[in-house]
Short mmCIF file of C-alpha atoms and ligand atoms in Angstrom, two decimals:
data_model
loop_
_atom_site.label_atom_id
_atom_site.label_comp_id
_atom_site.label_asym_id
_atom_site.label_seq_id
_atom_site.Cartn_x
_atom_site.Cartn_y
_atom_site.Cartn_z
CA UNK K 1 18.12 -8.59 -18.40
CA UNK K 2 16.19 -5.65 -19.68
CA UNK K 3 12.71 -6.42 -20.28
CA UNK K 4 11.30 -2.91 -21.46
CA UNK K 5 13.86 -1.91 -23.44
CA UNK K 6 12.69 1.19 -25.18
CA UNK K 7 11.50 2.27 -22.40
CA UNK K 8 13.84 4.50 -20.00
CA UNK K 9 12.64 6.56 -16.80
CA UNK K 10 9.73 8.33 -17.80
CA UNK K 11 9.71 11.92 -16.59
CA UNK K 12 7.38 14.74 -17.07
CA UNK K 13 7.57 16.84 -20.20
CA UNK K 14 4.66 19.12 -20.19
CA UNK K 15 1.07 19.42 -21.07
CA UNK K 16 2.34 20.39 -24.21
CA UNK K 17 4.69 17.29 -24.94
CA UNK K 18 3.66 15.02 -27.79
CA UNK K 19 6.21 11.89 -26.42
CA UNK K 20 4.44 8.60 -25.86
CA UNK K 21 6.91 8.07 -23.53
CA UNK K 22 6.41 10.99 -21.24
CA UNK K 23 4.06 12.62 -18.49
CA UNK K 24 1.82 15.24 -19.66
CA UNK K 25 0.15 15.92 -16.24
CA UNK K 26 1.71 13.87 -13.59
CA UNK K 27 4.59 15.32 -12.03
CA UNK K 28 5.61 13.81 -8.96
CA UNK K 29 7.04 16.32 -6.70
CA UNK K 30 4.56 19.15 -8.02
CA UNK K 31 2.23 20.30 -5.03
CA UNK K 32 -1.31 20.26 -5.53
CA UNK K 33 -2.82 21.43 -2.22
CA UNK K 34 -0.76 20.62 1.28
CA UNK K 35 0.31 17.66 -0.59
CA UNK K 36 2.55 16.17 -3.46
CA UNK K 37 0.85 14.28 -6.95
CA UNK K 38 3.17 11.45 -5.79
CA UNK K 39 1.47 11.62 -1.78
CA UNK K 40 -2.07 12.23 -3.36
CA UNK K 41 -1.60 9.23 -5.69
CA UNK K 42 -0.03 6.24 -4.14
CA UNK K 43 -0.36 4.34 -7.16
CA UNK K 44 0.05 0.34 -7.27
CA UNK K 45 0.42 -1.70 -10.58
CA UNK K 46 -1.38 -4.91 -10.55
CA UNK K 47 0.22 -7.88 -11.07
CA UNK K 48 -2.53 -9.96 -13.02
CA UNK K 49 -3.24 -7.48 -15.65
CA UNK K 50 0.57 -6.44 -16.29
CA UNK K 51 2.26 -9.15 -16.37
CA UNK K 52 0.64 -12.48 -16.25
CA UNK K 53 -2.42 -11.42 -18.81
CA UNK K 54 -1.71 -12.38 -22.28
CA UNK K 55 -4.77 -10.77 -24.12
CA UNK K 56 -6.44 -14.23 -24.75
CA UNK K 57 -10.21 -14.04 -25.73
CA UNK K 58 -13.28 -16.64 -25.96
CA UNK K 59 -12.33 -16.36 -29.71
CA UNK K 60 -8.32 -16.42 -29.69
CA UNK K 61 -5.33 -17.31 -28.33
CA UNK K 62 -2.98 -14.77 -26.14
CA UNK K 63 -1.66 -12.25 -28.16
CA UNK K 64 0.74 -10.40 -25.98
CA UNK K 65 4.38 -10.20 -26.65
CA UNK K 66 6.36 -11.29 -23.35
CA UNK K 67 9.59 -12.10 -22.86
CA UNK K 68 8.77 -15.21 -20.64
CA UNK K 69 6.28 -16.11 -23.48
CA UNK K 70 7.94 -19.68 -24.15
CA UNK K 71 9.51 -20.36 -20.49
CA UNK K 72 8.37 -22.70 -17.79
CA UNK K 73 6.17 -22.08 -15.34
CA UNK K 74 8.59 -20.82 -12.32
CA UNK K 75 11.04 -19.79 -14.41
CA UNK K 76 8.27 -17.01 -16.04
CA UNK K 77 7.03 -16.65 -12.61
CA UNK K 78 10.69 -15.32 -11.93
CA UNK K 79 11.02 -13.20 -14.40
CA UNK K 80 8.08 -11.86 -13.98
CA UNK K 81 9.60 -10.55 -10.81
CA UNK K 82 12.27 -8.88 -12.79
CA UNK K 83 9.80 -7.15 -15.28
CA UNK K 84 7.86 -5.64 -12.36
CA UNK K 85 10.52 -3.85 -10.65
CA UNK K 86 11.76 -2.73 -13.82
CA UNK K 87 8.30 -1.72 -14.79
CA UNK K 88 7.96 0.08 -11.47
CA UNK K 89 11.18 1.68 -11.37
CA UNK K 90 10.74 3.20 -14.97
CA UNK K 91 7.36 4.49 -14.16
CA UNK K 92 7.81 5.85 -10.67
CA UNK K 93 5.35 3.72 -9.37
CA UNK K 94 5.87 2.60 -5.54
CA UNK K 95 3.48 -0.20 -5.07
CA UNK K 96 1.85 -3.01 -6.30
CA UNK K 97 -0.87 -5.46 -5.92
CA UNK K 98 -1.49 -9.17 -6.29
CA UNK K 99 -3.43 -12.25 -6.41
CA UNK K 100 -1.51 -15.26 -4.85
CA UNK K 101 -1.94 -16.80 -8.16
CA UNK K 102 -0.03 -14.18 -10.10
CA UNK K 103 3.07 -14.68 -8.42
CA UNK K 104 3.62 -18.21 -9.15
CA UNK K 105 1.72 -21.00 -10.74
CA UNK K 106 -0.48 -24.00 -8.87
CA UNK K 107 1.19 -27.50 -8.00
CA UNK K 108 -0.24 -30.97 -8.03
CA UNK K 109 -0.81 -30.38 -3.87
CA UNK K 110 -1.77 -27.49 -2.31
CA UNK K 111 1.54 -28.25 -0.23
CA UNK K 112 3.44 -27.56 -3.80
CA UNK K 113 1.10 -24.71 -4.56
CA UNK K 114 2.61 -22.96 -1.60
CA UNK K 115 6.29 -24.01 -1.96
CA UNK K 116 5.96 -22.31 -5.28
CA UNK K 117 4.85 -19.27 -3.62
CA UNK K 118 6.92 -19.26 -0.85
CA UNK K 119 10.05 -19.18 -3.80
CA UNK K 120 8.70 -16.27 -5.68
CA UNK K 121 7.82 -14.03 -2.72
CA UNK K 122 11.32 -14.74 -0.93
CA UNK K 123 12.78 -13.35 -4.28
CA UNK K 124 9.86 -10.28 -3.98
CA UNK K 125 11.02 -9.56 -0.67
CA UNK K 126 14.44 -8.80 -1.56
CA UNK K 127 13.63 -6.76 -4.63
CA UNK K 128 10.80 -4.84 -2.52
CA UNK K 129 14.09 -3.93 -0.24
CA UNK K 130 16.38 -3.38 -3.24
CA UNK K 131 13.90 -1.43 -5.06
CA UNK K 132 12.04 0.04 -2.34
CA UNK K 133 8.43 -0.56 -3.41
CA UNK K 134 5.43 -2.08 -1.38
CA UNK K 135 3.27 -3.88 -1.49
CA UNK K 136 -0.84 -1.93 -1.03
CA UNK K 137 -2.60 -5.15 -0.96
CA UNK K 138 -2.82 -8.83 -1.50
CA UNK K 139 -5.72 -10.80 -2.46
CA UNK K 140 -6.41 -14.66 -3.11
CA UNK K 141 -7.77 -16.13 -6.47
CA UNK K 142 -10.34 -17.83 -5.37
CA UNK K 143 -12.08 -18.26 -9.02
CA UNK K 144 -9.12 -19.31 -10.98
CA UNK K 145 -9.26 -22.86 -10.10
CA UNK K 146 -12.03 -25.07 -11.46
CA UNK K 147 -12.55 -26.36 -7.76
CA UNK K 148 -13.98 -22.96 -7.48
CA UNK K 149 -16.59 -23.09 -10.34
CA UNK K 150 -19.51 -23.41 -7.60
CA UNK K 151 -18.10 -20.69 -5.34
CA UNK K 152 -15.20 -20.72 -2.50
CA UNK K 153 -16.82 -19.30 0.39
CA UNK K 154 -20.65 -19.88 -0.91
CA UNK K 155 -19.87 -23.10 -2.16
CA UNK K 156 -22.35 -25.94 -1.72
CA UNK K 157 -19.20 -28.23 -0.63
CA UNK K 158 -18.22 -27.80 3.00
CA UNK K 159 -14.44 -29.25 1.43
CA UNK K 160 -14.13 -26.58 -1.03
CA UNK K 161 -15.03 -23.92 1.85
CA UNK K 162 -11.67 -25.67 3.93
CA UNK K 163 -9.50 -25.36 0.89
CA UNK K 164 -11.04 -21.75 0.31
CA UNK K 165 -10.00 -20.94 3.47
CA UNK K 166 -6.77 -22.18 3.82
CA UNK K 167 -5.99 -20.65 0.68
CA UNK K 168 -6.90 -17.35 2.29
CA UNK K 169 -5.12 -17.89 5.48
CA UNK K 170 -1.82 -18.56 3.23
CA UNK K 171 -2.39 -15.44 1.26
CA UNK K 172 -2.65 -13.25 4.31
CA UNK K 173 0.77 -14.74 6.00
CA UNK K 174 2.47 -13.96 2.62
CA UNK K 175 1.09 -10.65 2.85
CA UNK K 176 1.97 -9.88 5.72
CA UNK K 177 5.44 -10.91 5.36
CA UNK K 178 5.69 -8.61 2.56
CA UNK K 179 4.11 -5.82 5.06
CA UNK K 180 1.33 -5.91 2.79
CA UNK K 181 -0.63 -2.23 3.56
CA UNK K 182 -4.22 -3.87 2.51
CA UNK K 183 -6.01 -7.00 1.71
CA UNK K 184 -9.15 -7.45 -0.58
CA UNK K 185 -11.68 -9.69 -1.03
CA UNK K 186 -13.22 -9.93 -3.91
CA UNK K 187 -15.60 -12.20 -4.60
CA UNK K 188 -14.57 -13.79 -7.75
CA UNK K 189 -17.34 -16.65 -7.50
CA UNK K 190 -19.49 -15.63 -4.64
CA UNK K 191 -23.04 -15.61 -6.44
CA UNK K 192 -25.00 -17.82 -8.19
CA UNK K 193 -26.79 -18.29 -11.43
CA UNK K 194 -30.01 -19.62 -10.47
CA UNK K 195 -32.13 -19.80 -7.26
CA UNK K 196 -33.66 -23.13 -8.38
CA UNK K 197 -30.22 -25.07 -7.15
CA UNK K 198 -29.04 -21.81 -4.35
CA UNK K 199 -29.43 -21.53 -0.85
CA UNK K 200 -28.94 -17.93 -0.80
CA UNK K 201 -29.37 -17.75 2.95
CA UNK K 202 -26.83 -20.66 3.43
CA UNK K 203 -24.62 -19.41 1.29
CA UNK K 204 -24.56 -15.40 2.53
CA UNK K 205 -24.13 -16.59 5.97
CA UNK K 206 -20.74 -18.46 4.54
CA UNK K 207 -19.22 -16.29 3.37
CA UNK K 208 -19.97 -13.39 6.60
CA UNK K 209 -18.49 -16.74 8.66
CA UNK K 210 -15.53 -16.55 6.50
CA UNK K 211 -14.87 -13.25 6.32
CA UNK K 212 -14.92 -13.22 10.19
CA UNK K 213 -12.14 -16.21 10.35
CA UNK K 214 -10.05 -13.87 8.40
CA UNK K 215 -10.84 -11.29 10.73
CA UNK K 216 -9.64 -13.77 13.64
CA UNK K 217 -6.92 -14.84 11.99
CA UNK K 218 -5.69 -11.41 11.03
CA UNK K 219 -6.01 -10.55 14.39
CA UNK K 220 -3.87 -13.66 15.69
CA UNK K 221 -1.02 -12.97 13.17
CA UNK K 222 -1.05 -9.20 14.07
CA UNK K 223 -1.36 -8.27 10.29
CA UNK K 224 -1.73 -4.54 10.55
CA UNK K 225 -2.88 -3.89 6.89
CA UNK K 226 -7.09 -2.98 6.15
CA UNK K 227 -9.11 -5.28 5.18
CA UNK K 228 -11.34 -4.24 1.80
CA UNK K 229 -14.44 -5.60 0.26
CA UNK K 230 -14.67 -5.12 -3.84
CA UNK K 231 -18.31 -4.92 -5.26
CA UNK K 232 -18.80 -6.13 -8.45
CA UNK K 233 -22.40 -6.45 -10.00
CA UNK K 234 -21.79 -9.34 -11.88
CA UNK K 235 -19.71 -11.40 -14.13
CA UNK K 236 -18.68 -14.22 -13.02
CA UNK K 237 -21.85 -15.07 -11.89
CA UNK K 238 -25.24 -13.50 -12.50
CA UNK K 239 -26.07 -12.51 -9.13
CA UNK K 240 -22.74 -11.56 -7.32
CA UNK K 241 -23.40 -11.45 -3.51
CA UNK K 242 -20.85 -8.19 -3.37
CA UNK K 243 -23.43 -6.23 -5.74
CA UNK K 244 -22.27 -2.11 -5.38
CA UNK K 245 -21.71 -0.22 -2.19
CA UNK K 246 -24.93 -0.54 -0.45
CA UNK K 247 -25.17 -3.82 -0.52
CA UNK K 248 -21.24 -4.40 0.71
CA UNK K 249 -22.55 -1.90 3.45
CA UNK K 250 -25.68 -3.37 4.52
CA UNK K 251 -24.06 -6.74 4.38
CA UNK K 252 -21.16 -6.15 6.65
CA UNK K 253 -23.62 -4.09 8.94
CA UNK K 254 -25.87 -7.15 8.91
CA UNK K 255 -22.90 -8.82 10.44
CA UNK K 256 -21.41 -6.80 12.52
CA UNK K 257 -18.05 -6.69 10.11
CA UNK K 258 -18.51 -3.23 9.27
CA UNK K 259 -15.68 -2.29 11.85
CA UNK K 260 -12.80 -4.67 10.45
CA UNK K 261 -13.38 -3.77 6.59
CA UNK K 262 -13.61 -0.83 4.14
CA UNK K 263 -14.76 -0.95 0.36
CA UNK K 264 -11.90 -0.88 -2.81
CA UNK K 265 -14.35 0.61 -4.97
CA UNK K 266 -12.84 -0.22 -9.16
CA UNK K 267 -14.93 2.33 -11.41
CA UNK K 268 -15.74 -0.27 -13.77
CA UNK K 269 -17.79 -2.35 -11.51
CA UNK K 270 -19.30 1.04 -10.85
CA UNK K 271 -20.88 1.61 -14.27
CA UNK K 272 -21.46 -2.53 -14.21
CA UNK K 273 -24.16 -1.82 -11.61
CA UNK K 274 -25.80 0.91 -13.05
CA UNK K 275 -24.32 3.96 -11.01
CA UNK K 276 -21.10 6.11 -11.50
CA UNK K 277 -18.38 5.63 -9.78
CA UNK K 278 -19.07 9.16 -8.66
CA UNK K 279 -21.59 7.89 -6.59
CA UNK K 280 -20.21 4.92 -5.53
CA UNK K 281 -17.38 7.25 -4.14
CA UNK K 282 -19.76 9.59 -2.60
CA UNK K 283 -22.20 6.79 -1.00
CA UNK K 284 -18.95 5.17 0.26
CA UNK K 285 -17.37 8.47 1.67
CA UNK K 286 -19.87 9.62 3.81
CA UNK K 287 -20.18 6.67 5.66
CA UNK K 288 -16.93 6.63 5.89
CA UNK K 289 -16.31 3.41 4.03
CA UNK K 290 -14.05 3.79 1.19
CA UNK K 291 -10.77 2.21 1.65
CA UNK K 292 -8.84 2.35 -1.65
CA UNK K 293 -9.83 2.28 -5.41
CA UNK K 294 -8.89 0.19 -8.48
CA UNK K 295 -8.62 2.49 -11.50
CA UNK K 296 -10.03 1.63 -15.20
CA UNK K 297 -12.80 2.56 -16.94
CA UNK K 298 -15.21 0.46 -19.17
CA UNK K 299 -16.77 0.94 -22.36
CA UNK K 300 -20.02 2.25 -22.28
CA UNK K 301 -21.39 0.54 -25.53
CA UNK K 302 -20.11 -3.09 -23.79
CA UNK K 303 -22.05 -4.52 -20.90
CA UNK K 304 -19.01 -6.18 -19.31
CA UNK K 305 -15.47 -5.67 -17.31
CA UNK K 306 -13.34 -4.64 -19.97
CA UNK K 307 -10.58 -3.22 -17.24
CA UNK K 308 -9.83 -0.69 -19.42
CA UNK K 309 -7.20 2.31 -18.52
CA UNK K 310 -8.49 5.31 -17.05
CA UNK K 311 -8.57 7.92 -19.53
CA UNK K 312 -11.92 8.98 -19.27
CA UNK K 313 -11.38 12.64 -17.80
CA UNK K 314 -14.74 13.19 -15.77
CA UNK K 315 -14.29 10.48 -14.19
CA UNK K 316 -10.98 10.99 -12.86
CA UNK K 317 -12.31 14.48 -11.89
CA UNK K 318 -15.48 13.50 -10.12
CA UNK K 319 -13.80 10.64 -8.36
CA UNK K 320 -10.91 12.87 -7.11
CA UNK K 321 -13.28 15.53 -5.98
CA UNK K 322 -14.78 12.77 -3.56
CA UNK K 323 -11.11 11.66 -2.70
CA UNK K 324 -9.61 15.40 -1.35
CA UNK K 325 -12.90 15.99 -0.12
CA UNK K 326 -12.08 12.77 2.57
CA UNK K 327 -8.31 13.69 2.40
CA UNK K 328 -7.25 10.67 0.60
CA UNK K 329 -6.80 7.45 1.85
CA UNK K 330 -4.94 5.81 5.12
CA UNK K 331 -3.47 2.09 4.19
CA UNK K 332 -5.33 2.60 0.38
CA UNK K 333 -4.27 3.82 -3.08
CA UNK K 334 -5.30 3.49 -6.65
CA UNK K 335 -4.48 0.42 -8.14
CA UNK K 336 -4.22 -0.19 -12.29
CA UNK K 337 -6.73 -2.54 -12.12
CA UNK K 338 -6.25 -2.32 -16.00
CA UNK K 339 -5.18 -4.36 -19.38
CA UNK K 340 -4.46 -3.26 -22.34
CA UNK K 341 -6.66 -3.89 -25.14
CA UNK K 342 -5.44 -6.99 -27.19
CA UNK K 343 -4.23 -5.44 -30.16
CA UNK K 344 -1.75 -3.72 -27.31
CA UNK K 345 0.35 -6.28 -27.79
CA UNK K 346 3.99 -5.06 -26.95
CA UNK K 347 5.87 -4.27 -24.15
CA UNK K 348 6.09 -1.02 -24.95
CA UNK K 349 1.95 -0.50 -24.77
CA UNK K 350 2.22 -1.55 -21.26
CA UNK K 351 4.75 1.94 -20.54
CA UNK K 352 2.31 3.79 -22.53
CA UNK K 353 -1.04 2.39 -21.19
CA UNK K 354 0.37 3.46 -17.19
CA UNK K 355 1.58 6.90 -18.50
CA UNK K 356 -2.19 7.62 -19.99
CA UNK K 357 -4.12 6.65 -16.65
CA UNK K 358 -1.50 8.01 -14.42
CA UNK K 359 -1.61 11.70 -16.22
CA UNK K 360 -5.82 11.37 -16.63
CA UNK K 361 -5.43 10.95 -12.62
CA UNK K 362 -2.97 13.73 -12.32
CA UNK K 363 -4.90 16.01 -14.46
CA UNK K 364 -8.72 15.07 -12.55
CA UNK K 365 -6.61 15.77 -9.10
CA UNK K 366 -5.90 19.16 -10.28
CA UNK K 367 -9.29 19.82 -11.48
CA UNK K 368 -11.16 18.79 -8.46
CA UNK K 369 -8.55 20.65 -6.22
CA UNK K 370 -10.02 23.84 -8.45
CA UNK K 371 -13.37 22.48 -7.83
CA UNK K 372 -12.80 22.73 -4.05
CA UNK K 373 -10.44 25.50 -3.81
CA UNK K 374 -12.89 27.51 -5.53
CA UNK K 375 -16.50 26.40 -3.67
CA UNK K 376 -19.14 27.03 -6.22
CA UNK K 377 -20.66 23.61 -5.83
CA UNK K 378 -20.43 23.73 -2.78
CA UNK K 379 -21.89 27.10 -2.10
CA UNK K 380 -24.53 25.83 -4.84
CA UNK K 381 -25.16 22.81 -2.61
CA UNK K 382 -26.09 25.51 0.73
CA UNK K 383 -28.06 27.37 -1.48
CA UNK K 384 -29.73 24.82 -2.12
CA UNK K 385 -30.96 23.43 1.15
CA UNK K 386 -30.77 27.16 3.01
CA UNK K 387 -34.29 26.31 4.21
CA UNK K 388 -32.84 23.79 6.15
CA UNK K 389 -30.80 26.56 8.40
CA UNK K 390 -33.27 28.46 10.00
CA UNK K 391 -37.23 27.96 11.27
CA UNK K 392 -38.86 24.93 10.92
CA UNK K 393 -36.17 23.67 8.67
CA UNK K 394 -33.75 23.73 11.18
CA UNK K 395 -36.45 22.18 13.53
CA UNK K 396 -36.50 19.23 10.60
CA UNK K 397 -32.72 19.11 10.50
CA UNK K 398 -32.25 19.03 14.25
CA UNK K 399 -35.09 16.18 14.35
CA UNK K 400 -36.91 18.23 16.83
CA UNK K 401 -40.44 18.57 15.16
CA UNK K 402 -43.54 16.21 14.73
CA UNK K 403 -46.25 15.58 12.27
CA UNK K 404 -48.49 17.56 14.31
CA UNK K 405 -46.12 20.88 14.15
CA UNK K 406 -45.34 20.14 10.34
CA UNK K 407 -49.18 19.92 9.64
CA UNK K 408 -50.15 23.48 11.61
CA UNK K 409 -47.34 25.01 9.99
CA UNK K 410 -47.81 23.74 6.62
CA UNK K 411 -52.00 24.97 6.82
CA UNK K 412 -50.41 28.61 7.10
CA UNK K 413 -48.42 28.44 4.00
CA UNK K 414 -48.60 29.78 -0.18
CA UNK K 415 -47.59 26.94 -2.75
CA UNK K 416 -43.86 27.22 -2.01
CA UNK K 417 -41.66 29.10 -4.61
CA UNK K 418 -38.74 26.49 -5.46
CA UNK K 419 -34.98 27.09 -6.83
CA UNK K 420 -33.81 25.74 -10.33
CA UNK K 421 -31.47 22.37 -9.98
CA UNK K 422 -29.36 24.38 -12.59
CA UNK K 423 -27.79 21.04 -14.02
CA UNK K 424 -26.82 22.17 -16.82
CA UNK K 425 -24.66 25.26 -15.88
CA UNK K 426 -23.16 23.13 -13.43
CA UNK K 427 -22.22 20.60 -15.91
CA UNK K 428 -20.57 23.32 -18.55
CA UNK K 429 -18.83 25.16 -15.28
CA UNK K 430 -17.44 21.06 -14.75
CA UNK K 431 -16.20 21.26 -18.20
CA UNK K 432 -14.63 24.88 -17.43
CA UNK K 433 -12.63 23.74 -14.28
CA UNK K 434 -11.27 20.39 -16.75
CA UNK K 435 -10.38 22.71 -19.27
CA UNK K 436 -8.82 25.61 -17.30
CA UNK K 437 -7.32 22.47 -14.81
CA UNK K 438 -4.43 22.46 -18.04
CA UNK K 439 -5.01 25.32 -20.06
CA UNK K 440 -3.66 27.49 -17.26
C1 LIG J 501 -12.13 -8.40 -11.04
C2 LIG J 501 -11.60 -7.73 -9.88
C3 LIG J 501 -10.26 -8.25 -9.39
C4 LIG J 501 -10.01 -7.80 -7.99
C5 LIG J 501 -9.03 -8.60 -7.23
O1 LIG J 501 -13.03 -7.93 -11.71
O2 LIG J 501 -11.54 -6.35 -10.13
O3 LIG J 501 -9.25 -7.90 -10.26
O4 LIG J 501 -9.61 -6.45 -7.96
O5 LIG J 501 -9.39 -9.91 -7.17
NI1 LIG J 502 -10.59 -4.92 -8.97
NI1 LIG J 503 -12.77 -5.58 -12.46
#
């Protein structure tokens, strides 16, 4: 069966193409650097937001147009399977991501939960062989279920914890049978709304003791794949424990996990927290932290995770500059952690939706290649802090003065004569290198 049927392989056509159905930017095989787009970009479409999400709302029922609309449970869940291929194949898209929940739906027992996913992934196996596509990483809904609605690894109920975790331990052997590259955790639940019924301490140290089972257990299985952390600021709860970077950082460090995971940073839950995903990138980078990325952007006028494909062209810029800079990823890649918007209702949005983030990814990797290629913020950046490189700045860099020696050497100075920040021409030159990224 055909699923997208106006929809055949999508090739590239040109900055100058007008067809819906066509790249504009991304062009596989084109070298950008030492490397291929395709190499720079591994990217993965997401299971959850493709082709389980139906574009329900708290005011309305689903309005997406799917083929397995009116079809039992497994029998959707199967041809869901065929859709994705399909999906993948026509978009040149080698990977994809999941929650165990995606793949097939929940049974009366948790022993029928899993037959049900045992089914579906036996058929994903073979069409991951057929197809050749992979899988970047799995992940386990733990915030799906009501039984979750207190938290899975910070709940207060020691049972909900066991079935948390054996739910986790499940998700990682069918991950690694599918040679899974990654695993996340995200949080889903992990939070709470109000300190007046939390044990925060209780419930932090849970979830670190449950993250190190996995660790174990990934371990005993021999599942080479990373392990990620997602931050999100909120939503579900009010106060998530996985906040932004820092705090995934200073919690792992706190428990000596820092070694066994990496952070899948997702630009929306970026801007959720307050900072760009520039920054998040950056903070994450240089500590040598950041693992793999889900893709989207959110509206800026709406305070919550609307998952929205990436078309927003700084950001795809900015975040690509951070992403040569470290040379791209090792088991990571940029997942459509994306819907389309509910009045996207046909098959035929999903094609288009993919072909718009894909290309505003294609297009920021060229312009941050520029960026780099060409040094000027860089050389800004030196300028910048050039009285680091000699004297008693290099004294202060090499962490080889005191207060005494600052103080005697401050008493012989004039009021220091300071450099402008020059924000604004750097912002219009960013601007230049988008423009001249395509115009070229
Ligand atoms: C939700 C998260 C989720 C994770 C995987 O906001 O982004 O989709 O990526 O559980
Ligand atoms: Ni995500
Ligand atoms: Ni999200």
């Amino acid at each position: 069966m055909e699923f997208f049927k106006e929809v055949s392989k999508v090739s590239y056509e040109g900055k100058d193409s007008r067809n819906p159905l066509a790249f504009k930017h991304y062009n596989a095989k084109q070298k950008i650097g030492s490397k291929t787009m395709e190499e720079w970009l591994p990217f993965a479409m997401s299971w959850w937001h493709t082709l389980v999400a139906g574009g329900a709302d708290p005011f309305g029922a689903p309005t997406a147009l799917r083929t397995w609309n009116d079809k039992e449970l497994m029998e959707a869940s199967k041809m869901r399977v065929e859709a994705g291929f399909e999906f993948m194949d026509k978009l040149g898209i080698n990977y994809f991501c999941f929650h165990d929940r995606d793949l097939a739906p929940e049974g009366k027992t948790i022993q029928e939960t899993n037959a049900n996913l045992d089914l579906v992934v036996d058929i994903l196996a073979e069409k991951m062989s057929q197809y050749n596509k992979k899988v970047l990483w799995g992940t386990a809904s733990l915030f799906t279920n009501p039984r979750y609605m207190h938290g899975g690894a910070t709940s207060p109920n020691a049972d909900i914890f066991a079935i948390g975790a054996a739910q986790v331990k499940k998700a990682l052997d069918v991950t690694h049978k599918l040679n899974g590259q990654g695993y996340v955790f995200w949080g889903g639940r992990e939070g709470y709304e109000t300190l007046l019924n939390t044990d925060m301490k209780k419930e932090q140290d849970h979830m670190a003791y449950f993250l190190s089972m996995a660790v174990d257990y990934k371990e005993k299985i021999g599942f080479k794949g990373s392990f990620y952390l997602e931050p999100k600021p909120k939503e579900p709860t009010k106060h998530q424990y996985d906040f932004d970077v820092a705090t995934c950082m200073e919690f792992l460090a706190k428990y000596n996990l820092d070694k066994h995971f990496s952070i899948n940073i997702e630009v929306n839950h970026a801007t959720l927290a307050g900072h760009t995903v520039h920054h998040e990138a950056h903070l994450a980078r240089i500590n040598d932290m950041w693992g793999t990325l889900d893709i989207n952007f959110g509206d800026p006028l709406l305070g919550w995770d609307t998952d929205q494909f990436p078309t927003n062209i700084y950001d795809a810029t900015l975040m690509m500059y951070e992403y040569i800079k470290q040379d791209g990823f090792t088991n990571g890649g940029l997942n459509f952690d994306a819907k389309v918007r509910r009045g996207s209702h046909t098959m035929t949005d999903l094609v288009t939706s993919y072909i718009a983030g894909m290309d505003t990814l294609a297009w920021g990797l060229k312009a941050a290649h520029n960026m780099i290629e060409d040094g000027y913020y860089e050389k800004n950046i030196n300028e910048r802090y050039a009285t680091y490189q000699s004297g008693i700045g290099a004294k202060i860099d090499k962490k080889q003065t005191s207060f005494d020696e600052l103080s005697q050497y401050a008493n012989t100075l004039e009021e220091p004569v300071l450099l402008s920040g020059k924000q604004e021409v750097l912002e219009a030159e960013l601007n230049q290198f988008i423009w001249n990224a395509v115009s070229k």
